[in-house]
Amino acid sequence: MFDRPDSGERAVLVHLTFHSGQEDLLELKELAKSAGTNPVYVVTGSRKRPDPKYFVGKGKLEELKAMVEAHSADVVLFNHPLAPSQERNLEGALGVRVVDRNGLILDIFAQRAQSFEGKLQVELAQLKHLSTRLVRGWTHLERQKGGIGLRGPGETQLETDRRLLGLRIKQIQQRLDKVDKQRHQGRSKRKKAEVPSVSLVGYTNAGKSTLFNRLTGADIYTADQLFATLDPTLRSCPLPDAGEIVLADTVGFIRHLPHELVAAFKSTLQEATEADLLLHVIDAHSNEREEIITQVNQVLEDIEADKIRQIEVFNKIDLLDNIQPHIDRDDAGNALRVWLSAETGAGIDLLHQVLAELFSNTKVKRRCYLQPDQGNIRAKLFTCAKIIDEHIDDFGVNELVVEIDKRHLGLLNEVNNEET
């Protein structure tokens, strides 16, 4: 087995067409550039099914080998997930490093992660991916002979690697569980204060972070590349005549997001699963926007966020001809989608208007009087309402002034209360 280079700059891309599970070639090129490689050649072809040994056929393997030599490529990037054995067989035949689609995405995530949590999540995903590729990964550690007293060091080394990997995965998972608890406490406090939570979701490079900056005045990193930002960011966003909301910028989605990443980023994606509203940001200029919308909705279904109310935000209308900022509504007058440009700011006022419609006039102030034996209602009010003032008179009657969402007014049916 050859020594793998630390990184590859010149990349040959491999994209095969199958009857199902088709990936996008343009997306592969964008992924390769986002990973820091320079795509020098694209090998394309079609098959009914992958070859069990090399994924590609023998003829295509010879073509691939010739292109690697002709272009002095450092790495071969497949637009498909490869089995560990296929990856090893290809590396042995080509003499260069081979990275499949999942490994490529994991590499980009490793470059983008900045926060402590993000780095842990990426490392967890990488270790889970690596754990499937340990067996026979190093030929110099293979067992040379069988029988008692004649076993080589390979078996022991591989078992040690598995044990160390398992131990590290357990340690990372414990740390992420701690971070998850902290996030849960933050979400609980926001719910207790009745601050609505809105999450930006959508395909990577749709302009979520640019829109986030425009709405909140933040200055998070943006770039015209896939997964420009990885770590989630939360900021308050004041709305005209409607108080404020908490806006969350989440990681961008992509076709067939690797299961390792979905599992590792569960706590991050939970900002979307527990939001009161999803703003689905869509690149209106994309020729594949309908297909991309379907892909994003599929990921939302995978993370069990498909039941949350969703407003579609068609971004980048500045790249379209004869499209002005506007709101699409249904027959009942409810907003369905907003057309705007986060880059120029055109239509941002319309999005503010829609958010204000959804979150204004949902809270009322009430003065309520609780008898000494109604402590259970008081406890519930502290959970779901904002307590503005509290006073207990000489007879033990508890007088509270609360700000409560209309959907929780049923709690006050059993007590004397009045509007303030």
Tab-separated table of C-alpha atoms in Angstrom:
chain	number	residue	atom	x	y	z
A	1	MET	CA	0.000	0.000	0.000
A	2	PHE	CA	1.363	3.417	-0.962
A	3	ASP	CA	1.756	6.250	1.555
A	4	ARG	CA	-1.213	8.585	1.379
A	5	PRO	CA	-0.352	12.256	0.808
A	6	ASP	CA	-1.474	14.727	3.438
A	7	SER	CA	-3.515	16.644	0.883
A	8	GLY	CA	-4.233	16.653	-2.830
A	9	GLU	CA	-4.332	19.705	-5.072
A	10	ARG	CA	-4.849	18.400	-8.606
A	11	ALA	CA	-7.988	16.289	-8.700
A	12	VAL	CA	-9.566	13.975	-11.268
A	13	LEU	CA	-13.337	13.784	-10.777
A	14	VAL	CA	-15.379	10.648	-11.443
A	15	HIS	CA	-19.094	10.906	-12.184
A	16	LEU	CA	-21.100	7.881	-13.334
A	17	THR	CA	-24.743	7.813	-14.356
A	18	PHE	CA	-27.000	5.146	-12.855
A	19	HIS	CA	-30.714	4.571	-13.182
A	20	SER	CA	-31.342	5.810	-9.630
A	21	GLY	CA	-29.663	7.825	-6.880
A	22	GLN	CA	-28.131	10.206	-9.436
A	23	GLU	CA	-25.874	12.927	-8.072
A	24	ASP	CA	-25.188	16.256	-9.753
A	25	LEU	CA	-21.926	16.786	-11.646
A	26	LEU	CA	-21.936	20.558	-11.135
A	27	GLU	CA	-22.318	19.983	-7.410
A	28	LEU	CA	-19.278	17.682	-7.424
A	29	LYS	CA	-17.194	20.418	-9.071
A	30	GLU	CA	-18.340	22.928	-6.443
A	31	LEU	CA	-17.548	20.462	-3.644
A	32	ALA	CA	-14.076	19.875	-5.084
A	33	LYS	CA	-13.354	23.613	-5.273
A	34	SER	CA	-14.736	24.157	-1.764
A	35	ALA	CA	-12.326	21.484	-0.499
A	36	GLY	CA	-9.404	23.444	-1.944
A	37	THR	CA	-8.586	21.165	-4.889
A	38	ASN	CA	-8.106	22.068	-8.535
A	39	PRO	CA	-10.262	19.809	-10.770
A	40	VAL	CA	-8.136	19.023	-13.854
A	41	TYR	CA	-10.291	16.377	-15.576
A	42	VAL	CA	-13.719	14.772	-15.297
A	43	VAL	CA	-14.239	11.098	-16.098
A	44	THR	CA	-17.864	10.344	-16.918
A	45	GLY	CA	-19.699	7.179	-17.882
A	46	SER	CA	-22.819	5.115	-17.302
A	47	ARG	CA	-23.457	1.720	-15.776
A	48	LYS	CA	-26.440	-0.321	-14.718
A	49	ARG	CA	-24.835	-1.027	-11.351
A	50	PRO	CA	-21.458	-0.408	-9.652
A	51	ASP	CA	-18.672	-2.933	-10.107
A	52	PRO	CA	-18.226	-4.733	-6.756
A	53	LYS	CA	-14.414	-4.525	-6.885
A	54	TYR	CA	-13.565	-1.142	-8.411
A	55	PHE	CA	-16.984	0.570	-8.643
A	56	VAL	CA	-16.050	1.384	-12.284
A	57	GLY	CA	-15.532	-1.193	-15.010
A	58	LYS	CA	-12.120	-2.381	-16.202
A	59	GLY	CA	-12.159	-0.152	-19.281
A	60	LYS	CA	-13.106	2.918	-17.266
A	61	LEU	CA	-10.428	2.029	-14.689
A	62	GLU	CA	-7.763	2.064	-17.445
A	63	GLU	CA	-9.066	5.434	-18.692
A	64	LEU	CA	-9.007	6.782	-15.134
A	65	LYS	CA	-5.442	5.559	-14.609
A	66	ALA	CA	-4.321	7.193	-17.859
A	67	MET	CA	-5.921	10.529	-16.909
A	68	VAL	CA	-4.315	10.459	-13.459
A	69	GLU	CA	-0.891	9.976	-15.063
A	70	ALA	CA	-1.496	12.456	-17.884
A	71	HIS	CA	-2.567	15.257	-15.534
A	72	SER	CA	-0.217	14.352	-12.643
A	73	ALA	CA	-3.243	14.185	-10.341
A	74	ASP	CA	-2.793	13.935	-6.586
A	75	VAL	CA	-6.273	12.681	-5.737
A	76	VAL	CA	-9.319	11.094	-7.374
A	77	LEU	CA	-12.716	12.296	-6.164
A	78	PHE	CA	-15.759	10.092	-6.692
A	79	ASN	CA	-19.243	11.603	-6.779
A	80	HIS	CA	-20.548	8.443	-5.115
A	81	PRO	CA	-20.130	6.661	-1.775
A	82	LEU	CA	-17.558	3.862	-2.030
A	83	ALA	CA	-17.284	0.697	0.002
A	84	PRO	CA	-14.032	0.456	2.012
A	85	SER	CA	-12.832	-2.404	-0.189
A	86	GLN	CA	-13.564	-0.452	-3.382
A	87	GLU	CA	-11.639	2.530	-2.049
A	88	ARG	CA	-8.607	0.370	-1.197
A	89	ASN	CA	-8.713	-1.473	-4.524
A	90	LEU	CA	-8.868	1.808	-6.450
A	91	GLU	CA	-5.964	3.287	-4.493
A	92	GLY	CA	-3.903	0.180	-5.170
A	93	ALA	CA	-4.677	0.316	-8.895
A	94	LEU	CA	-4.280	4.083	-9.378
A	95	GLY	CA	-1.419	4.781	-6.971
A	96	VAL	CA	-3.052	7.973	-5.653
A	97	ARG	CA	-5.454	8.796	-2.882
A	98	VAL	CA	-9.126	8.075	-3.589
A	99	VAL	CA	-11.868	9.983	-1.746
A	100	ASP	CA	-15.568	9.245	-2.090
A	101	ARG	CA	-18.411	11.754	-1.844
A	102	ASN	CA	-18.919	11.295	1.890
A	103	GLY	CA	-15.216	11.664	2.633
A	104	LEU	CA	-15.090	14.832	0.503
A	105	ILE	CA	-17.963	16.446	2.408
A	106	LEU	CA	-16.395	15.453	5.725
A	107	ASP	CA	-13.132	17.083	4.632
A	108	ILE	CA	-14.924	20.358	3.803
A	109	PHE	CA	-16.704	20.287	7.151
A	110	ALA	CA	-13.356	19.778	8.913
A	111	GLN	CA	-11.990	22.911	7.215
A	112	ARG	CA	-15.058	25.016	8.049
A	113	ALA	CA	-15.622	24.091	11.699
A	114	GLN	CA	-14.582	26.932	14.001
A	115	SER	CA	-16.364	26.436	17.316
A	116	PHE	CA	-15.507	23.823	19.935
A	117	GLU	CA	-18.809	22.060	19.292
A	118	GLY	CA	-18.404	22.136	15.524
A	119	LYS	CA	-14.922	20.615	15.696
A	120	LEU	CA	-16.182	17.849	17.986
A	121	GLN	CA	-19.084	17.093	15.663
A	122	VAL	CA	-16.819	16.868	12.626
A	123	GLU	CA	-14.292	14.669	14.449
A	124	LEU	CA	-17.097	12.348	15.549
A	125	ALA	CA	-18.347	12.019	11.970
A	126	GLN	CA	-14.817	11.428	10.654
A	127	LEU	CA	-14.060	8.750	13.240
A	128	LYS	CA	-17.292	6.917	12.475
A	129	HIS	CA	-16.409	7.078	8.783
A	130	LEU	CA	-12.849	5.902	9.479
A	131	SER	CA	-13.980	3.017	11.677
A	132	THR	CA	-15.392	1.247	8.602
A	133	ARG	CA	-12.028	1.523	6.836
A	134	LEU	CA	-9.669	0.076	9.428
A	135	VAL	CA	-9.608	-3.550	8.394
A	136	ARG	CA	-6.608	-4.296	6.119
A	137	GLY	CA	-5.869	-0.578	6.009
A	138	TRP	CA	-2.160	-1.179	6.532
A	139	THR	CA	-0.650	-4.240	4.798
A	140	HIS	CA	2.536	-4.095	6.884
A	141	LEU	CA	0.439	-4.989	9.955
A	142	GLU	CA	-1.315	-8.000	8.432
A	143	ARG	CA	-1.040	-11.400	10.119
A	144	GLN	CA	1.703	-13.341	8.365
A	145	LYS	CA	1.050	-16.880	9.568
A	146	GLY	CA	-1.574	-18.859	11.439
A	147	GLY	CA	-1.378	-21.229	14.380
A	148	ILE	CA	-0.489	-20.930	18.048
A	149	GLY	CA	2.701	-18.989	18.579
A	150	LEU	CA	2.907	-17.912	14.935
A	151	ARG	CA	0.410	-15.017	14.822
A	152	GLY	CA	1.844	-11.707	13.642
A	153	PRO	CA	1.268	-8.258	15.104
A	154	GLY	CA	-1.461	-7.276	12.650
A	155	GLU	CA	-4.407	-8.718	14.524
A	156	THR	CA	-3.336	-7.059	17.774
A	157	GLN	CA	-2.709	-3.697	16.087
A	158	LEU	CA	-6.127	-3.634	14.396
A	159	GLU	CA	-7.884	-4.536	17.627
A	160	THR	CA	-5.968	-1.752	19.390
A	161	ASP	CA	-6.997	0.714	16.687
A	162	ARG	CA	-10.644	-0.300	17.046
A	163	ARG	CA	-10.495	0.053	20.824
A	164	LEU	CA	-8.849	3.490	20.685
A	165	LEU	CA	-11.314	4.663	18.074
A	166	GLY	CA	-14.240	3.425	20.142
A	167	LEU	CA	-12.863	5.139	23.248
A	168	ARG	CA	-12.387	8.462	21.437
A	169	ILE	CA	-15.884	8.272	19.919
A	170	LYS	CA	-17.317	7.690	23.395
A	171	GLN	CA	-15.404	10.666	24.823
A	172	ILE	CA	-16.581	12.989	22.045
A	173	GLN	CA	-20.159	11.808	22.404
A	174	GLN	CA	-20.072	12.561	26.143
A	175	ARG	CA	-18.791	16.088	25.487
A	176	LEU	CA	-21.439	16.671	22.814
A	177	ASP	CA	-24.130	15.456	25.200
A	178	LYS	CA	-22.962	18.151	27.627
A	179	VAL	CA	-23.153	20.813	24.907
A	180	ASP	CA	-26.571	19.505	23.907
A	181	LYS	CA	-27.814	19.977	27.479
A	182	GLN	CA	-26.556	23.564	27.435
A	183	ARG	CA	-28.377	24.203	24.157
A	184	HIS	CA	-31.511	22.638	25.600
A	185	GLN	CA	-31.314	24.965	28.613
A	186	GLY	CA	-31.003	27.958	26.280
A	187	ARG	CA	-34.026	26.844	24.265
A	188	SER	CA	-36.004	26.274	27.499
A	189	LYS	CA	-35.237	29.813	28.682
A	190	ARG	CA	-36.382	31.249	25.346
A	191	LYS	CA	-39.583	29.232	25.471
A	192	LYS	CA	-40.171	30.320	29.059
A	193	ALA	CA	-39.772	33.950	28.014
A	194	GLU	CA	-42.066	33.259	25.042
A	195	VAL	CA	-39.449	34.459	22.545
A	196	PRO	CA	-40.324	32.952	19.146
A	197	SER	CA	-37.549	31.003	17.444
A	198	VAL	CA	-37.063	31.143	13.666
A	199	SER	CA	-34.500	28.960	11.864
A	200	LEU	CA	-33.024	29.618	8.436
A	201	VAL	CA	-32.784	26.367	6.504
A	202	GLY	CA	-32.016	25.588	2.895
A	203	TYR	CA	-29.553	24.285	0.382
A	204	THR	CA	-25.935	25.234	0.896
A	205	ASN	CA	-24.930	28.455	-0.888
A	206	ALA	CA	-28.548	29.659	-1.125
A	207	GLY	CA	-27.672	32.847	0.769
A	208	LYS	CA	-28.799	31.969	4.291
A	209	SER	CA	-25.890	33.670	6.040
A	210	THR	CA	-26.219	36.803	3.909
A	211	LEU	CA	-29.916	36.988	4.784
A	212	PHE	CA	-29.074	36.337	8.442
A	213	ASN	CA	-26.643	39.269	8.451
A	214	ARG	CA	-29.183	41.497	6.731
A	215	LEU	CA	-31.930	40.697	9.250
A	216	THR	CA	-29.871	40.818	12.446
A	217	GLY	CA	-27.001	43.171	11.667
A	218	ALA	CA	-24.531	40.377	12.404
A	219	ASP	CA	-21.269	39.943	10.533
A	220	ILE	CA	-20.844	36.199	10.110
A	221	TYR	CA	-18.662	34.904	7.292
A	222	THR	CA	-20.237	34.605	3.827
A	223	ALA	CA	-18.750	33.382	0.544
A	224	ASP	CA	-19.859	32.014	-2.812
A	225	GLN	CA	-18.990	28.422	-1.981
A	226	LEU	CA	-20.555	25.324	-0.481
A	227	PHE	CA	-20.654	25.146	3.338
A	228	ALA	CA	-19.100	28.604	3.766
A	229	THR	CA	-20.423	28.606	7.330
A	230	LEU	CA	-20.833	25.505	9.427
A	231	ASP	CA	-21.318	26.492	13.046
A	232	PRO	CA	-24.836	27.605	14.036
A	233	THR	CA	-25.333	31.229	15.054
A	234	LEU	CA	-28.212	32.722	17.052
A	235	ARG	CA	-29.082	36.421	17.183
A	236	SER	CA	-32.080	38.465	18.272
A	237	CYS	CA	-34.050	40.141	15.508
A	238	PRO	CA	-36.416	43.023	16.390
A	239	LEU	CA	-39.662	43.173	14.422
A	240	PRO	CA	-41.719	46.321	13.832
A	241	ASP	CA	-44.650	46.382	16.297
A	242	ALA	CA	-44.077	42.711	17.181
A	243	GLY	CA	-41.308	42.557	19.781
A	244	GLU	CA	-38.333	40.416	18.876
A	245	ILE	CA	-37.561	36.906	17.709
A	246	VAL	CA	-34.466	34.701	17.905
A	247	LEU	CA	-33.060	33.904	14.467
A	248	ALA	CA	-30.856	30.824	13.967
A	249	ASP	CA	-28.556	30.297	10.980
A	250	THR	CA	-28.079	26.543	10.493
A	251	VAL	CA	-25.735	24.417	8.390
A	252	GLY	CA	-26.645	24.175	4.710
A	253	PHE	CA	-28.172	21.007	3.321
A	254	ILE	CA	-27.000	19.035	0.311
A	255	ARG	CA	-28.163	16.079	-1.759
A	256	HIS	CA	-27.906	12.835	0.200
A	257	LEU	CA	-26.273	14.405	3.264
A	258	PRO	CA	-24.051	11.647	4.744
A	259	HIS	CA	-25.699	9.798	7.609
A	260	GLU	CA	-22.585	10.328	9.736
A	261	LEU	CA	-23.107	14.094	9.497
A	262	VAL	CA	-26.839	13.935	10.186
A	263	ALA	CA	-26.122	11.929	13.335
A	264	ALA	CA	-23.134	14.036	14.445
A	265	PHE	CA	-24.913	17.349	13.893
A	266	LYS	CA	-28.113	16.277	15.601
A	267	SER	CA	-27.795	18.916	18.338
A	268	THR	CA	-27.081	21.650	15.787
A	269	LEU	CA	-29.985	20.635	13.570
A	270	GLN	CA	-32.196	20.589	16.656
A	271	GLU	CA	-32.371	24.376	16.339
A	272	ALA	CA	-34.467	23.660	13.245
A	273	THR	CA	-36.501	20.828	14.747
A	274	GLU	CA	-37.601	22.947	17.723
A	275	ALA	CA	-38.176	26.237	15.878
A	276	ASP	CA	-41.556	27.947	15.768
A	277	LEU	CA	-41.028	28.792	12.090
A	278	LEU	CA	-38.667	27.748	9.300
A	279	LEU	CA	-37.526	30.225	6.680
A	280	HIS	CA	-36.638	28.005	3.723
A	281	VAL	CA	-34.087	30.065	1.775
A	282	ILE	CA	-34.038	29.191	-1.942
A	283	ASP	CA	-31.714	30.331	-4.727
A	284	ALA	CA	-34.291	31.764	-7.143
A	285	HIS	CA	-31.613	31.993	-9.841
A	286	SER	CA	-30.827	28.264	-9.814
A	287	ASN	CA	-31.991	26.211	-12.798
A	288	GLU	CA	-32.584	23.263	-10.460
A	289	ARG	CA	-34.471	25.095	-7.754
A	290	GLU	CA	-37.533	22.807	-7.805
A	291	GLU	CA	-35.355	19.724	-7.397
A	292	ILE	CA	-33.356	21.456	-4.658
A	293	ILE	CA	-36.549	22.381	-2.793
A	294	THR	CA	-37.498	18.701	-2.848
A	295	GLN	CA	-34.055	17.704	-1.537
A	296	VAL	CA	-34.219	20.192	1.356
A	297	ASN	CA	-37.714	19.051	2.305
A	298	GLN	CA	-36.432	15.469	2.307
A	299	VAL	CA	-33.669	16.388	4.774
A	300	LEU	CA	-36.225	18.216	6.935
A	301	GLU	CA	-38.286	15.041	6.952
A	302	ASP	CA	-35.201	13.010	7.909
A	303	ILE	CA	-34.570	15.220	10.953
A	304	GLU	CA	-38.298	15.290	11.807
A	305	ALA	CA	-38.726	19.014	11.130
A	306	ASP	CA	-41.175	18.658	8.244
A	307	LYS	CA	-44.248	19.417	10.401
A	308	ILE	CA	-43.045	22.896	11.386
A	309	ARG	CA	-44.619	25.822	9.560
A	310	GLN	CA	-42.465	26.970	6.666
A	311	ILE	CA	-42.203	30.192	4.671
A	312	GLU	CA	-40.242	29.971	1.422
A	313	VAL	CA	-37.806	32.838	0.809
A	314	PHE	CA	-36.789	33.095	-2.845
A	315	ASN	CA	-33.421	34.844	-2.646
A	316	LYS	CA	-31.084	36.350	-5.296
A	317	ILE	CA	-33.841	37.966	-7.389
A	318	ASP	CA	-31.265	40.621	-8.319
A	319	LEU	CA	-29.878	37.977	-10.703
A	320	LEU	CA	-33.254	37.562	-12.419
A	321	ASP	CA	-34.885	39.774	-15.034
A	322	ASN	CA	-38.221	41.490	-14.440
A	323	ILE	CA	-38.734	40.070	-10.934
A	324	GLN	CA	-39.624	42.590	-8.262
A	325	PRO	CA	-39.813	41.936	-4.507
A	326	HIS	CA	-43.256	40.624	-3.613
A	327	ILE	CA	-45.215	38.270	-1.347
A	328	ASP	CA	-47.152	35.238	-2.608
A	329	ARG	CA	-50.250	34.475	-0.526
A	330	ASP	CA	-52.895	31.745	-0.507
A	331	ASP	CA	-56.633	32.331	-0.901
A	332	ALA	CA	-56.960	33.048	2.832
A	333	GLY	CA	-54.296	35.759	2.681
A	334	ASN	CA	-51.594	33.731	4.480
A	335	ALA	CA	-48.036	34.328	3.291
A	336	LEU	CA	-46.516	31.394	1.405
A	337	ARG	CA	-43.299	32.828	-0.008
A	338	VAL	CA	-41.333	36.066	-0.157
A	339	TRP	CA	-39.215	37.138	-3.139
A	340	LEU	CA	-36.190	39.271	-2.208
A	341	SER	CA	-32.468	39.874	-2.511
A	342	ALA	CA	-30.427	39.535	0.659
A	343	GLU	CA	-27.409	40.952	-1.174
A	344	THR	CA	-29.063	44.275	-2.139
A	345	GLY	CA	-31.659	44.411	0.640
A	346	ALA	CA	-34.578	44.599	-1.779
A	347	GLY	CA	-37.653	42.963	-0.240
A	348	ILE	CA	-36.255	42.668	3.300
A	349	ASP	CA	-39.066	44.966	4.475
A	350	LEU	CA	-41.579	42.474	3.039
A	351	LEU	CA	-40.009	39.642	5.030
A	352	HIS	CA	-40.185	41.798	8.167
A	353	GLN	CA	-43.851	42.373	7.376
A	354	VAL	CA	-44.568	38.643	7.083
A	355	LEU	CA	-42.742	37.855	10.321
A	356	ALA	CA	-44.607	40.641	12.110
A	357	GLU	CA	-47.914	39.230	10.854
A	358	LEU	CA	-47.043	35.826	12.250
A	359	PHE	CA	-45.696	36.891	15.632
A	360	SER	CA	-47.504	40.111	16.530
A	361	ASN	CA	-50.535	40.262	18.811
A	362	THR	CA	-49.864	36.805	20.206
A	363	LYS	CA	-49.220	37.981	23.776
A	364	VAL	CA	-51.506	39.671	26.281
A	365	LYS	CA	-50.978	41.063	29.760
A	366	ARG	CA	-53.213	39.721	32.506
A	367	ARG	CA	-53.555	40.399	36.219
A	368	CYS	CA	-54.542	37.206	38.013
A	369	TYR	CA	-55.299	36.277	41.623
A	370	LEU	CA	-54.265	32.873	42.947
A	371	GLN	CA	-55.581	31.366	46.147
A	372	PRO	CA	-53.115	29.756	48.560
A	373	ASP	CA	-54.072	26.271	47.294
A	374	GLN	CA	-53.430	27.156	43.638
A	375	GLY	CA	-49.659	26.879	43.739
A	376	ASN	CA	-49.718	24.390	40.838
A	377	ILE	CA	-51.096	27.069	38.506
A	378	ARG	CA	-48.415	29.493	39.679
A	379	ALA	CA	-45.744	26.889	38.813
A	380	LYS	CA	-47.198	26.461	35.319
A	381	LEU	CA	-47.275	30.228	34.789
A	382	PHE	CA	-43.580	30.456	35.667
A	383	THR	CA	-42.948	27.819	32.986
A	384	CYS	CA	-44.919	29.289	30.064
A	385	ALA	CA	-45.388	32.999	30.859
A	386	LYS	CA	-43.316	36.044	31.705
A	387	ILE	CA	-43.936	37.181	35.295
A	388	ILE	CA	-43.885	40.991	35.344
A	389	ASP	CA	-44.915	41.522	38.966
A	390	GLU	CA	-45.917	39.387	41.960
A	391	HIS	CA	-47.404	40.330	45.347
A	392	ILE	CA	-48.958	38.329	48.211
A	393	ASP	CA	-51.499	40.099	50.431
A	394	ASP	CA	-52.252	39.502	54.143
A	395	PHE	CA	-54.783	36.772	53.292
A	396	GLY	CA	-52.330	34.705	51.256
A	397	VAL	CA	-53.800	35.650	47.876
A	398	ASN	CA	-51.080	35.831	45.248
A	399	GLU	CA	-51.501	38.702	42.784
A	400	LEU	CA	-49.494	38.324	39.584
A	401	VAL	CA	-49.137	40.437	36.477
A	402	VAL	CA	-48.105	38.154	33.628
A	403	GLU	CA	-47.406	38.428	29.915
A	404	ILE	CA	-48.762	35.256	28.367
A	405	ASP	CA	-49.239	33.896	24.885
A	406	LYS	CA	-52.854	33.599	23.831
A	407	ARG	CA	-52.520	29.880	23.297
A	408	HIS	CA	-51.843	29.445	27.042
A	409	LEU	CA	-54.791	31.527	28.277
A	410	GLY	CA	-56.599	28.328	29.272
A	411	LEU	CA	-54.368	28.212	32.360
A	412	LEU	CA	-56.193	31.259	33.732
A	413	ASN	CA	-59.705	29.839	33.376
A	414	GLU	CA	-59.625	28.489	36.937
A	415	VAL	CA	-58.566	31.792	38.534
A	416	ASN	CA	-59.852	35.367	38.674
A	417	ASN	CA	-58.042	37.395	36.028
A	418	GLU	CA	-58.426	40.624	34.135
A	419	GLU	CA	-56.672	42.436	31.304
A	420	THR	CA	-54.176	45.111	32.222
